[in-house]
Amino acid sequence: HSVTYSSGNWAAFTDNLKSNHAHQLGLITQLTDDIEHEKLYFHIQPQVNLADRSIIGGEVLVRWHNKHLGQVSPAEFIPLAEQTGLIYKLTDMLLEKVFQWAFEHPAALSTQRLSINISALDLLQEDFANQVIEKLQNHHLSACKFTIEITETSIFQNNNIVHNNVRQLHHAGFKLAIDDFGVGYSSMQNLVVLETDELKIDQFFVMNLLNDPQSQTLCRNMIDLCKALNIVSVAEGIESEEILQLLLQCQCQIGQGYHLYRPMSPNDYLKLLD
Ligand code: C2E
Ligand code: MG
Ligand code: MG
Ligand code: MG
């Protein structure tokens, strides 16, 4: 069907487009500047063993506070960084900061691990794995203390560069987690081909666990799939005790969410571990 615009609506529509465009440009300008000056930082969200609620590690989440724009969500600026190629410098800067912090605070990794989000675009860079491994060695850290989280996209399908990078990271000792499993583009084949260590069930299914039977069925099946393939199951977005209990019944192994812990500053994370 067609939509007809009165001239007033049309003017509002184009104004909106223009201001949206200006908003995007403003974001890109500020982001470029702040990445250049390494102003982005990170928070950590603890991840727990659901059976006894002990902290097994944490997920590193990038944060950006800009002097003009205030706090901007990664859900907004990561896609923009990917569209503009800023993501490479962003990932590099963040890995540097996380490794440096981990080196300065050995307690962070004494019995726990850290999980870091990587863009699919990073994995398309021929030299990515080498650069990460070199950076890690420069900070005298062990790869087995780190998990790389990736969200699948269609570019993963039979892509040799991606597979080589993942293989090299694995070989060096990094673990691999598939993030946001079940929404968007996810492939069963990649669970095997990429030798996935962990599968993170998207929060969409977890949040709808109690009120949507279909989400519950899918959740159960994803957890069973993990068991069958010897992959660790991780549920994200746990917002209530009821949901946590249901996940325990399904034998989900690891969880994170506001009901357990919110993302926190690296200092607060250290205090919590202590
Ligand atoms: P993600 O990797 O799936 O991370 C989980 C997101 O869910 C985080 O949002 C986290 O703060 C939020 N979350 C955790 N528990 C709950 C809960 O119980 N309820 C709700 N409603 N939300 C919860 P955040 O920090 O805004 O990050 C959004 C996305 O941005 C991430 O999704 C990830 O895809 C991307 N991202 C974050 N940090 C980085 C990074 O360093 N590099 C890259 N490439 N992407 C990142
Ligand atoms: Mg993640
Ligand atoms: Mg996720
Ligand atoms: Mg997500």
Coordinates of C-alpha atoms and ligand atoms in Angstrom, one line a residue, residues 59 61 117 149 179-180 200 236, ligand 2:
E59 CA 32.3 -9.3 30.3
L61 CA 31.8 -3.6 27.9
N117 CA 33.5 -8.3 22.4
E149 CA 32.9 -12.9 22.0
D179 CA 27.2 -13.8 21.2
D180 CA 23.5 -13.1 20.8
K200 CA 25.6 -16.9 24.7
E236 CA 22.5 -13.0 29.3
Ligands
MG2 MG 28.8 -9.7 24.4

